[in-house]
mmCIF file of C-alpha atoms in Angstrom:
data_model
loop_
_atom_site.group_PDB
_atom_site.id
_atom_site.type_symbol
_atom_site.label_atom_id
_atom_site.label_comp_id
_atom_site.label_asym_id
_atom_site.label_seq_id
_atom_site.Cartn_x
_atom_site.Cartn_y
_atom_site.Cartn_z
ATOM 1 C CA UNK A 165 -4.415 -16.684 44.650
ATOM 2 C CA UNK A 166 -0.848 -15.788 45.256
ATOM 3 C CA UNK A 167 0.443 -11.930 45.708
ATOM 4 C CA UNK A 168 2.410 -12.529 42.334
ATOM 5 C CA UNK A 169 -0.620 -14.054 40.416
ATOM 6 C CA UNK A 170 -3.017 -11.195 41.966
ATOM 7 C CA UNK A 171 -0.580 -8.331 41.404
ATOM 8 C CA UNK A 172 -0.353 -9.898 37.091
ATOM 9 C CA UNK A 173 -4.243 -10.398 37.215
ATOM 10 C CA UNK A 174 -4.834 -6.648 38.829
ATOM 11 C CA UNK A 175 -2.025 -4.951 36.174
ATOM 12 C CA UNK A 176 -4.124 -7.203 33.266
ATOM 13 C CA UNK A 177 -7.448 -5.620 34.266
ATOM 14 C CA UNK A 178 -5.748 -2.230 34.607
ATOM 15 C CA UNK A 179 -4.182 -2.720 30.915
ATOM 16 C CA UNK A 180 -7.003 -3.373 29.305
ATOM 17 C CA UNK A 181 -8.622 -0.493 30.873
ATOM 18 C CA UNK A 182 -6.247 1.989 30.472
ATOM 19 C CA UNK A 183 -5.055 3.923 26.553
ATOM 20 C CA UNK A 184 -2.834 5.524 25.777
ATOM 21 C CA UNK A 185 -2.154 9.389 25.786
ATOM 22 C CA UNK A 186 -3.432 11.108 22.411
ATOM 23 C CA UNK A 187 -0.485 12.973 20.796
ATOM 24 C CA UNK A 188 -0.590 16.688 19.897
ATOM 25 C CA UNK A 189 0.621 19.021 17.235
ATOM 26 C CA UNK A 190 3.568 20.260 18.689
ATOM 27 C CA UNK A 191 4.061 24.159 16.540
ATOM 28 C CA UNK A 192 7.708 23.673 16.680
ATOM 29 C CA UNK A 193 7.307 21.225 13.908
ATOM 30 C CA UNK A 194 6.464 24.318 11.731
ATOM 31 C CA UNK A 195 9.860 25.887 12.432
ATOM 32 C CA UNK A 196 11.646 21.881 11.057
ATOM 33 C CA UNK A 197 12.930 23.027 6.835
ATOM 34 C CA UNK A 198 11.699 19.339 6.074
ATOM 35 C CA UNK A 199 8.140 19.849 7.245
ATOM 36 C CA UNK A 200 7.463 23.782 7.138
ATOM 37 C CA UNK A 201 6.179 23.745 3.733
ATOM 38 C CA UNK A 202 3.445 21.478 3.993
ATOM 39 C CA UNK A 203 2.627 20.389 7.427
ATOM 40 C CA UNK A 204 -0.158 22.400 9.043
ATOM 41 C CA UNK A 205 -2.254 22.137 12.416
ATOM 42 C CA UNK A 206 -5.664 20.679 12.003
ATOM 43 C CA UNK A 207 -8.180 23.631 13.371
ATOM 44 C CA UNK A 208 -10.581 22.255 16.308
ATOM 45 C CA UNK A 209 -8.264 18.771 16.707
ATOM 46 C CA UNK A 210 -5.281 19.256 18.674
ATOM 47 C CA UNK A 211 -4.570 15.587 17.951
ATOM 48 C CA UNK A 212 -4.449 16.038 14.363
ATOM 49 C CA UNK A 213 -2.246 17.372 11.182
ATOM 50 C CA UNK A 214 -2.784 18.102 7.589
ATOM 51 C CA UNK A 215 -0.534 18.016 4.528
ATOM 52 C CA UNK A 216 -1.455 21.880 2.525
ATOM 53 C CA UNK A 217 -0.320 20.088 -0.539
ATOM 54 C CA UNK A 218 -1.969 16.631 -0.788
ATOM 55 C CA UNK A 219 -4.856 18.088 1.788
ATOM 56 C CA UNK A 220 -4.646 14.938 3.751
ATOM 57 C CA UNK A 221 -4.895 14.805 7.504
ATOM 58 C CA UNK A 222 -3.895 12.290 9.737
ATOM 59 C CA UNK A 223 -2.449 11.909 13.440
ATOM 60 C CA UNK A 224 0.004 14.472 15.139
ATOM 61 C CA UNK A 225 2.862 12.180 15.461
ATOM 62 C CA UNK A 226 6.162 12.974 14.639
ATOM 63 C CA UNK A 227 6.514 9.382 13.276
ATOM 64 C CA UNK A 228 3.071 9.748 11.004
ATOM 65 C CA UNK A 229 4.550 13.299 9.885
ATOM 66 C CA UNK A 230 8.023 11.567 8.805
ATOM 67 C CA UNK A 231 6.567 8.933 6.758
ATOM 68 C CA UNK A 232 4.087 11.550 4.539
ATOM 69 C CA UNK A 233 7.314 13.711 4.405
ATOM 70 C CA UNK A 234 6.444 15.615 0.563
#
C-alpha cells in the first residue's frame, strides 16, 4: 500500500470512529431580545434547550434555537 493510500485508509478508520463534539447551552443566549422570552436551559442536559411557551425541547444549537424562534 502506498503512504498516500495508507494515510486515506488510516483518516477513513479514524472518521468513522470519531463524532462530533455535543453542543451546549451557552446562558448568553438568555441575554439575545429574540430568544429571552422563551428559550430556557434544559435542567440535568447541558446539551439541551426548551421552548417555556410550546414546552418543547430540543438540541442546544444556536442554529436549532433560530429555526423554533416564537
Amino acid at each position: 500500500m502506498g503512504t498516500l493510500q495508507l494515510i486515506f485508509h488510516s483518516l477513513t478508520l479514524l472518521g468513522s470512529d470519531i463524532m462530533p463534539p455535543k453542543r451546549t447551552f451557552k446562558n448568553e443566549w438568555l441575554s439575545i431580545e429574540d430568544y429571552n422570552q422563551w428559550l430556557e436551559r434544559v435542567q440535568g442536559d447541558p446539551t439541551k434547550a426548551s421552548c417555556s411557551t410550546c414546552h418543547k425541547e430540543f438540541n442546544a444549537e444556536i442554529t436549532t434555537i433560530k429555526r423554533h424562534k416564537v
